[in-house]
Amino acid sequence: MATEFLRDVPVASAPQENLWGSDAIAAMLRALDIPYLALNPGASYRGLHDSIVNYLGNDRPQMLLCLHEESAVAIAHGYARAAGRMMGVVLHSNVGLMHGTMAIFNAWCDRVPMLILGATGPWDAAKRRPWIDWLHTASDQGALVRDYTKWDNQPASVPAAYEALLRAVQIAGTAPRGPTYVNLDAALQEMKIGPLPPLPDVSRYQSPEHVLPNTELLKAAAKLLSNAKDPVILAGRASLGEADWKNRVALAEKLNAKVLTDMKAGAAFPTDHPLHAAPPATFLGEEAKKTLREADVVLSLDWVDTAGTLKQALGDAAKAPKVILVSPDALVHRGWSMDYQGLPPADIYMLCEPDVAVPLLLQNVTSVKSVVVEKKKLEKANHEKLSMRALADAFNAATSGIDVTVTQLPLGWNGAYRHFRHPLDYLGANGGGGVGAGPGLTIGAALALRDSGRLVGGIMGDGDFLMGVTAVWTAAHYRIPCLMVVANNRSFYNDELHQERVARERGRPVENKWIGQRIAEPDIDLAALARAQGAVGIGPVREPGELAGAMEQALAAVRGGAV
Ligand SMILES: Cc1ncc(C[n+]2csc(CCOP(=O)(O)OP(=O)(O)O)c2C)c(N)n1
Ligand SMILES: [Mg+2]
């Protein structure tokens, strides 16, 4: 398979003096440096569609056709996580937006920047075509996503659209980051406007610089940490910067602080570092709980659910550690979604991004003692059954010595199975717990890292894969090499476990837990679903002995440019 990234190239269209509303909007998208627009088409934005193809030549931004809006958004989500910058999505009227909502929620909860364009109307009812334009026009369409986007707007003119796009990108890129939605009236897009109205100077509307913590708070936090006997750092959401990563390590070493990381967030600290106290997890394991119980000071660095984490570890323990909370997250806490989690106690609260505070803390804390640096090793195991552990070991063996970005991991994964040593080694869970994101997240990250030399792959459940499976076509068409390993238990197994718990609690037969959960009879040929879309499909792999070969074959295919 060819490895060259594909751009569908339109035949040239002659330059015109008299332009259309959507041409101006397209020009603004280019000025804002939006690289791609993931989309599924729809008449509500046929004006914009034409402008991207025939006015901009389908370049900067380039369209990425997706077979479902949920994958379009998931791809943009994955892209932003790996690129550290946003791309765009276009969602058709109310219906395309409805298809995209779960993925928007995931991106919102993951605090990922994204420019979402939508369309409605014509807002002027006199201009509507019978039936369909009425069906696809909604009053206050942005209300569908307002509770899990940072801002939305429906501009009524080209100058207003310029400003809306500037503001949408600025707000999406301001910490805590998140999706914004600009809804473009079909009539505005299809309006004749004459020559292009001058574009604003984008450089004057950038997202603000990082906010620095208050000096007094910083000094107090540094003092508390310097005097701590058993400080613990909760390394949560972090930047992709290598310097930031090194600062986190240096701070932990200077304080001799134990560090915990989280499967819900991307890699934030080397998991093989001697100070990394317990494998990353979604819920705290025993080692992590013990670490927190022994802590006298906890430094929470934008950790997802500090309150719940402390509660898991300490319960109602009388002796609670002092908490230094470093997070800007409260700036987006609102009423509808409770993804903000419990209200954490804070003895010192810095409402800023952790990666701004960490180097300042590093300068201000006094060194306790140096640590003996002996890296943690993964345990070895023999496999008689095809288990998640066997899969992990085969994946690790096949990728040893290669820079790999793991875009996501399945629920049954144990954080002790693989080490992360770089910010791009692991990108976190899907944010909002919305199943079906796995393929899109993987493809979006692979798009961002296409030229990085890193191998990009996600390990996902069969349920997750099946819900988002048609994203594979987008990767195959545009030649975005990536690996998807499906941990196929032919079930929405996580929920079998729930039914098992309920049955036990109620004294009812546990053996019925599979009903309404198993994806079997007929078994789905997942590899054939990949092949049907132009990807390489390997499997099903049934025996542990077949794993290594399958993994090697898959990696060779991806390195050769395949999906
Ligand atoms: C959109 C959506 N639907 C349903 C759920 C509930 N749910 C949580 S995990 C899960 C099972 C996912 O199955 P799979 O990806 O195969 O993982 P497994 O549990 O089998 O390892 C389901 C259905 C959800 N979180 N999101
Ligand atoms: Mg499953």
XYZ file of C-alpha atoms and ligand atoms in Angstrom:
590
model
C 0.000 0.000 0.000
C 1.262 3.503 -0.852
C 2.418 5.515 2.134
C 1.959 8.970 0.645
C -0.713 10.901 2.532
C -3.645 11.479 0.208
C -5.300 14.772 -0.608
C -8.193 14.578 -3.012
C -7.133 17.192 -5.566
C -9.897 19.128 -7.315
C -9.623 20.369 -10.909
C -8.632 24.027 -10.848
C -11.402 26.566 -10.767
C -10.870 29.989 -12.383
C -10.395 32.871 -9.928
C -13.543 34.970 -9.533
C -13.974 38.590 -8.498
C -17.345 38.126 -6.947
C -17.221 35.724 -4.074
C -19.711 34.027 -1.801
C -20.183 34.193 1.953
C -18.688 30.765 2.464
C -15.575 31.733 0.470
C -14.848 34.341 3.114
C -15.444 31.796 5.874
C -13.088 29.353 4.121
C -10.446 32.072 3.776
C -10.732 32.729 7.491
C -10.235 29.024 8.260
C -7.016 29.118 6.264
C -5.893 32.301 8.019
C -6.520 30.506 11.318
C -4.286 27.662 10.137
C -6.898 24.940 10.574
C -5.144 22.011 8.871
C -8.006 19.564 8.350
C -11.779 19.425 8.428
C -13.167 15.999 9.282
C -16.676 15.830 7.951
C -19.625 13.968 6.622
C -21.402 16.028 3.943
C -24.786 17.724 4.105
C -26.742 20.339 2.169
C -26.808 22.750 5.100
C -23.145 23.486 4.387
C -22.986 22.863 0.663
C -21.821 26.484 0.313
C -18.853 25.953 2.620
C -18.169 22.566 1.053
C -17.890 24.205 -2.369
C -15.633 26.950 -0.999
C -13.202 24.465 0.561
C -13.011 22.464 -2.674
C -13.262 25.106 -5.393
C -12.079 28.281 -3.685
C -9.288 26.836 -1.524
C -8.473 23.819 -3.690
C -9.149 21.432 -0.788
C -5.925 22.481 0.891
C -5.322 24.122 4.287
C -7.839 23.073 5.401
C -8.115 19.746 3.684
C -11.277 17.705 3.988
C -11.214 14.266 5.562
C -14.343 12.406 4.619
C -15.734 10.292 7.448
C -18.514 7.732 7.281
C -20.081 8.860 10.545
C -20.003 12.190 12.357
C -19.016 10.463 15.589
C -15.781 9.332 13.937
C -15.189 12.788 12.456
C -15.194 14.264 15.950
C -13.200 11.371 17.441
C -10.528 11.858 14.766
C -10.297 15.569 15.611
C -10.115 14.587 19.294
C -7.271 12.147 18.670
C -5.487 14.682 16.481
C -5.565 17.421 19.120
C -4.289 15.070 21.828
C -1.257 14.083 19.774
C -0.601 17.332 17.902
C -1.219 19.683 20.822
C -3.223 21.875 18.415
C -6.733 21.800 17.049
C -8.232 20.767 13.748
C -11.778 21.333 12.549
C -14.927 19.291 12.083
C -17.995 20.136 10.027
C -21.321 18.659 11.092
C -24.480 18.853 8.988
C -27.407 20.812 10.424
C -29.143 19.302 13.440
C -28.860 15.650 12.368
C -25.088 15.535 11.796
C -24.614 17.418 15.030
C -26.781 14.871 16.828
C -24.590 12.071 15.456
C -21.513 13.897 16.671
C -22.681 14.715 20.178
C -21.228 11.793 22.114
C -17.814 12.358 20.619
C -18.078 16.079 21.410
C -18.829 15.126 24.998
C -15.737 12.893 25.060
C -13.585 15.757 23.746
C -15.093 18.172 26.243
C -14.378 15.884 29.183
C -10.841 15.342 27.866
C -10.298 19.145 27.691
C -9.270 18.956 24.050
C -9.418 21.959 21.691
C -11.528 21.590 18.564
C -13.249 23.924 16.121
C -16.655 22.504 15.256
C -18.490 24.105 12.374
C -22.153 23.485 11.849
C -24.892 24.819 9.680
C -28.603 25.463 9.727
C -31.305 27.163 7.750
C -31.603 29.169 5.667
C -32.534 31.026 8.802
C -34.747 33.275 6.690
C -37.796 31.016 6.247
C -38.685 32.711 2.953
C -35.494 31.266 1.457
C -36.032 27.666 2.602
C -36.616 24.848 0.162
C -39.789 22.979 1.019
C -39.594 20.128 3.547
C -35.901 19.379 3.909
C -34.631 22.860 4.773
C -37.386 23.086 7.356
C -36.515 19.677 8.790
C -32.900 20.652 9.084
C -33.354 24.077 10.592
C -33.440 24.357 14.354
C -33.924 27.316 16.627
C -30.914 27.655 18.862
C -29.169 24.634 17.348
C -26.116 25.284 19.520
C -28.246 24.366 22.534
C -27.718 20.720 21.547
C -24.065 20.965 22.528
C -23.902 24.109 24.679
C -23.484 22.180 27.894
C -20.349 20.456 26.686
C -18.707 23.032 24.477
C -16.885 26.127 25.683
C -18.697 28.578 23.443
C -21.083 28.652 20.501
C -22.377 31.247 18.108
C -24.495 31.706 14.969
C -23.031 34.704 13.091
C -25.359 36.670 10.792
C -22.828 38.326 8.462
C -19.345 37.782 7.082
C -17.674 40.207 9.537
C -19.554 38.503 12.358
C -18.401 35.110 11.030
C -14.775 36.302 10.991
C -15.080 37.366 14.590
C -16.934 34.200 15.593
C -14.198 32.017 14.103
C -11.430 34.061 15.716
C -13.156 33.838 19.055
C -13.991 30.136 18.681
C -10.356 29.269 18.034
C -9.099 31.585 20.757
C -11.466 30.166 23.381
C -10.939 26.530 22.334
C -7.195 27.036 22.774
C -7.408 28.726 26.158
C -6.853 26.458 29.169
C -8.858 24.496 30.123
C -9.224 23.724 26.435
C -12.329 22.356 24.776
C -14.516 22.270 21.694
C -16.305 25.383 20.395
C -19.180 25.429 17.904
C -19.866 27.949 15.130
C -23.160 27.464 13.343
C -23.240 28.907 9.823
C -26.574 29.970 8.353
C -26.982 28.365 4.927
C -28.134 31.714 3.500
C -25.007 33.463 4.805
C -22.856 30.826 3.141
C -24.711 31.140 -0.161
C -24.894 34.944 -0.215
C -23.002 36.865 -2.928
C -20.519 39.179 -1.254
C -18.345 40.637 -4.036
C -14.593 40.836 -3.294
C -13.194 39.215 -0.162
C -13.719 41.502 2.852
C -10.268 42.126 4.400
C -9.303 39.391 6.828
C -8.379 40.420 10.355
C -4.796 40.038 11.559
C -5.069 36.653 13.236
C -1.874 37.171 15.218
C -3.690 39.762 17.342
C -6.344 37.297 18.505
C -4.246 34.451 19.844
C -5.176 32.451 22.924
C -3.694 34.146 25.985
C -0.353 33.204 27.441
C -0.392 30.827 30.405
C -1.553 32.402 33.624
C 1.151 32.400 36.295
C 0.348 31.418 39.863
C 0.292 34.025 42.567
C 3.774 34.374 44.161
C 2.510 34.140 47.738
C 0.670 30.911 47.002
C 3.668 29.564 45.190
C 5.959 30.273 48.146
C 3.490 28.732 50.573
C 3.200 25.622 48.400
C 6.982 25.344 48.054
C 7.346 25.607 51.832
C 4.715 22.981 52.480
C 6.366 20.623 50.000
C 9.887 21.288 51.281
C 8.809 20.475 54.833
C 6.805 17.418 53.890
C 7.998 14.042 55.077
C 6.035 11.981 52.594
C 4.877 14.158 49.727
C 2.897 12.565 46.905
C 2.418 14.040 43.444
C -0.731 13.178 41.530
C 0.421 13.725 37.956
C -2.801 14.214 35.986
C -3.491 16.021 32.704
C -0.190 17.305 31.366
C 1.260 19.002 28.316
C 3.046 17.111 25.543
C 6.238 19.100 26.168
C 9.414 17.161 26.912
C 10.780 20.035 29.007
C 7.600 19.957 31.117
C 8.028 16.204 31.521
C 11.623 16.695 32.723
C 10.527 19.396 35.158
C 7.972 17.037 36.685
C 10.649 14.389 37.109
C 13.083 16.915 38.560
C 10.494 18.165 41.058
C 9.674 14.660 42.225
C 13.381 13.864 42.578
C 14.176 17.086 44.412
C 11.377 16.410 46.891
C 11.839 12.670 46.907
C 8.088 12.625 46.334
C 6.219 9.539 45.265
C 4.243 9.969 42.063
C 0.999 8.439 40.872
C -0.296 8.579 37.301
C -3.713 7.890 35.871
C -4.969 5.776 32.953
C -7.655 8.380 32.286
C -5.048 10.993 31.372
C -2.101 10.746 29.007
C 1.421 9.865 30.115
C 2.691 12.439 32.625
C 5.611 10.754 34.382
C 7.912 7.833 33.553
C 6.187 4.767 34.922
C 9.520 2.957 35.319
C 10.940 5.710 37.538
C 11.711 4.520 41.082
C 9.479 7.277 42.475
C 6.499 6.155 40.391
C 4.695 4.409 43.187
C 2.029 2.237 41.564
C 0.923 1.266 38.058
C -1.363 3.826 36.424
C -4.986 2.872 36.907
C -8.532 4.076 36.379
C -9.467 3.338 39.965
C -6.784 3.289 42.666
C -5.132 -0.031 43.377
C -3.952 -1.093 46.844
C -0.404 0.207 46.367
C -1.670 3.606 45.284
C -4.087 3.792 48.198
C -1.309 2.939 50.623
C 0.911 5.600 49.078
C -1.778 8.212 49.605
C -2.550 7.044 53.122
C 1.086 7.595 54.038
C 1.230 11.060 52.458
C 1.410 14.201 54.545
C 1.236 16.550 51.538
C -0.454 15.846 48.214
C 0.365 17.942 45.162
C -2.472 17.444 42.689
C -1.476 18.460 39.159
C -4.748 18.726 37.217
C -5.595 15.202 38.352
C -8.978 13.955 37.151
C -11.072 13.580 40.298
C -8.804 14.606 43.153
C -11.723 14.419 45.590
C -12.744 10.897 44.571
C -9.142 9.730 44.616
C -8.552 10.997 48.146
C -11.833 9.442 49.227
C -10.896 6.066 47.723
C -7.608 6.109 49.593
C -8.528 7.711 52.888
C -12.220 7.123 53.403
C -13.111 9.134 56.470
C -9.611 8.942 57.952
C -9.121 11.600 60.596
C -5.562 12.397 59.522
C -5.813 13.768 56.017
C -2.820 15.088 54.096
C -2.549 18.757 53.183
C -3.599 19.280 49.587
C -2.008 21.628 47.060
C -4.363 21.835 44.113
C -2.951 23.064 40.810
C -5.577 23.145 38.076
C -7.410 25.668 35.916
C -10.248 23.195 35.458
C -12.823 25.008 37.599
C -12.930 27.703 34.912
C -15.081 25.381 32.794
C -17.168 23.802 35.541
C -20.822 24.311 34.763
C -24.216 22.986 35.754
C -25.257 20.302 33.313
C -22.402 17.807 33.181
C -20.732 16.662 36.353
C -17.524 15.631 34.661
C -15.920 18.086 37.092
C -16.170 15.310 39.724
C -16.298 15.789 43.506
C -15.247 19.017 45.164
C -11.640 18.529 46.281
C -10.331 20.007 49.512
C -7.448 22.421 48.923
C -5.144 23.980 51.496
C -3.411 25.829 48.687
C -5.217 26.322 45.407
C -3.460 27.561 42.262
C -5.901 28.112 39.426
C -3.332 27.633 36.681
C -1.942 24.938 34.438
C 0.357 22.584 36.321
C 3.123 22.842 33.763
C 3.397 26.540 34.547
C 3.538 25.953 38.292
C 5.915 22.980 38.284
C 9.102 24.784 37.129
C 8.397 27.588 39.613
C 7.908 25.079 42.410
C 11.085 23.355 41.306
C 13.030 26.603 41.769
C 11.465 27.310 45.138
C 11.497 23.983 46.968
C 14.489 22.857 48.950
C 16.021 19.527 48.165
C 15.341 16.739 50.622
C 17.619 13.965 49.513
C 18.642 12.360 46.287
C 17.081 9.124 45.138
C 18.676 5.923 44.039
C 17.752 5.591 40.402
C 16.926 2.018 39.647
C 14.358 1.632 36.941
C 11.352 -0.551 37.482
C 11.112 -3.646 35.333
C 8.016 -5.301 33.989
C 7.256 -8.720 35.391
C 7.558 -11.657 33.038
C 4.828 -14.258 32.644
C 4.058 -17.437 30.721
C 0.824 -17.627 28.863
C -1.333 -20.681 28.502
C -4.442 -18.685 27.691
C -5.065 -15.829 25.307
C -5.422 -13.092 27.899
C -5.007 -9.334 28.006
C -1.667 -9.961 29.657
C -0.576 -12.220 26.818
C -1.657 -9.590 24.334
C 0.265 -6.914 26.240
C 3.431 -9.003 26.358
C 3.242 -9.732 22.628
C 2.656 -6.038 21.913
C 5.588 -5.055 24.110
C 7.882 -7.638 22.543
C 6.965 -6.630 19.005
C 7.392 -2.904 19.731
C 10.543 -3.142 21.799
C 13.038 -0.496 20.707
C 10.421 1.394 18.654
C 8.882 4.748 19.670
C 5.221 3.914 20.047
C 2.259 6.144 20.798
C -0.493 4.156 22.463
C -3.653 6.100 21.762
C -5.846 4.238 24.187
C -6.110 1.029 26.147
C -9.070 -1.231 26.901
C -10.869 -1.416 30.219
C -9.316 -4.785 31.065
C -5.775 -3.415 30.760
C -3.628 -3.340 33.858
C -1.339 -0.323 34.093
C 1.544 -2.594 35.068
C 1.586 -4.209 31.600
C 3.546 -1.517 29.812
C 5.814 1.396 30.688
C 5.421 4.960 29.428
C 8.575 7.060 29.243
C 7.601 10.000 27.038
C 4.579 12.358 26.883
C 3.551 10.786 23.583
C 3.831 7.205 24.840
C 0.204 7.153 26.006
C -2.586 9.617 25.220
C -5.184 8.656 27.831
C -8.699 7.235 27.851
C -11.551 8.652 25.780
C -12.440 11.483 28.185
C -16.170 11.038 28.600
C -16.410 7.263 28.856
C -18.281 7.160 25.536
C -17.603 3.790 23.912
C -16.925 3.850 20.149
C -14.150 6.426 20.193
C -11.269 3.953 19.914
C -10.806 3.791 16.124
C -11.250 7.555 15.620
C -8.914 8.494 18.475
C -6.256 6.218 17.034
C -6.611 7.553 13.487
C -6.587 11.195 14.623
C -3.387 10.668 16.599
C -1.842 8.815 13.668
C -2.721 11.747 11.411
C -0.993 14.137 13.814
C 2.089 11.926 14.150
C 2.319 10.759 10.526
C 5.750 12.253 9.989
C 7.086 11.795 13.508
C 8.601 8.357 13.009
C 6.453 7.062 15.872
C 4.300 4.010 15.456
C 0.736 4.879 16.457
C -1.586 2.231 17.777
C -4.583 1.744 20.010
C -5.684 -1.346 21.861
C -9.435 -1.472 22.203
C -12.372 -3.686 23.079
C -14.471 -5.303 20.358
C -17.476 -3.247 21.447
C -15.459 -0.057 21.133
C -14.061 -1.109 17.753
C -17.449 -2.122 16.368
C -19.177 1.104 17.350
C -16.541 3.210 15.587
C -15.418 0.713 12.942
C -16.211 2.792 9.855
C -13.508 5.270 10.842
C -11.115 2.666 9.425
C -12.122 3.640 5.892
C -10.999 7.227 6.481
C -7.565 6.002 7.562
C -7.351 3.639 4.582
C -8.465 6.259 2.072
C -6.135 9.035 3.253
C -3.322 6.583 4.015
C -2.896 7.276 7.663
C -0.872 4.303 8.919
C -1.951 3.069 12.328
C -2.464 -0.093 14.302
C -5.693 -1.163 15.974
C -5.427 -4.185 18.210
C -8.833 -5.475 19.212
C -9.084 -7.331 22.509
C -12.003 -9.401 21.308
C -13.928 -11.088 24.103
C -17.058 -11.131 21.918
C -18.875 -9.161 24.513
C -19.597 -5.820 26.079
C -17.816 -7.574 28.893
C -17.500 -4.671 31.296
C -21.259 -4.843 31.636
C -21.294 -8.586 32.106
C -19.317 -7.825 35.234
C -22.002 -5.379 36.316
C -24.745 -7.965 35.756
C -22.676 -10.461 37.718
C -22.449 -8.039 40.635
C -26.161 -7.329 40.579
C -27.056 -11.028 40.344
C -24.818 -11.813 43.339
C -26.269 -8.971 45.349
C -29.789 -10.225 44.601
C -29.058 -13.942 44.946
C -29.938 -14.598 41.301
C -28.166 -16.833 38.720
C -24.821 -15.341 37.779
C -24.618 -17.570 34.703
C -27.163 -15.331 32.947
C -24.803 -12.389 32.908
C -24.000 -12.838 29.216
C -27.562 -12.236 28.038
C -27.905 -8.880 26.356
C -24.104 -8.566 26.475
C -22.429 -11.219 24.292
C -21.625 -10.374 20.672
C -21.668 -13.965 19.435
C -23.719 -16.376 17.320
C -22.803 -15.281 14.796
C -19.305 -14.203 15.773
C -18.279 -11.094 13.908
C -15.204 -11.362 11.711
C -13.562 -8.146 12.857
C -10.522 -8.508 10.611
C -12.846 -8.852 7.618
C -14.511 -5.572 8.603
C -11.082 -3.940 8.392
C -10.245 -5.637 5.089
C -13.598 -4.623 3.637
C -12.568 -0.998 4.117
C -9.159 -1.338 2.506
C -7.138 -1.961 5.664
C -5.012 -4.999 6.450
C -7.025 -7.305 8.701
C -5.284 -10.043 10.677
C -7.051 -12.629 12.773
C -8.937 -13.744 14.670
C -5.930 -14.779 16.737
C -7.128 -17.596 19.001
C -4.034 -19.080 20.633
C -1.298 -17.351 22.634
C 1.228 -19.033 20.345
C -0.172 -17.133 17.361
C 0.105 -13.734 18.998
C 3.735 -12.927 18.340
C 3.475 -13.720 14.642
C 0.267 -11.735 14.231
C 1.740 -8.765 16.055
C 4.923 -8.838 13.937
C 2.851 -9.067 10.773
C 0.672 -6.147 11.848
C 3.636 -3.969 12.788
C 5.399 -4.697 9.525
C 2.227 -3.699 7.653
C 1.888 -0.419 9.573
C 5.553 0.401 9.121
C 5.000 -0.189 5.431
C 2.272 2.456 5.519
C -0.847 0.356 5.999
C -3.785 0.685 8.337
C -21.786 4.990 24.125
C -21.697 4.039 25.251
N -22.559 2.995 25.304
C -22.501 2.134 26.332
C -21.587 2.284 27.333
C -21.547 1.338 28.517
N -20.346 0.502 28.427
C -19.253 0.759 29.158
S -18.031 -0.304 28.869
C -18.959 -1.155 27.780
C -18.435 -2.391 27.134
C -17.504 -2.089 26.020
O -17.201 -3.276 25.352
P -15.785 -3.568 24.821
O -15.246 -2.358 24.156
O -15.846 -4.799 24.014
O -14.910 -3.768 26.125
P -14.941 -4.997 27.167
O -15.734 -4.518 28.323
O -15.544 -6.177 26.496
O -13.511 -5.209 27.511
C -20.213 -0.588 27.620
C -21.259 -1.090 26.709
C -20.731 3.396 27.254
N -19.820 3.646 28.199
N -20.779 4.230 26.193
Mg -15.527 -6.721 24.522
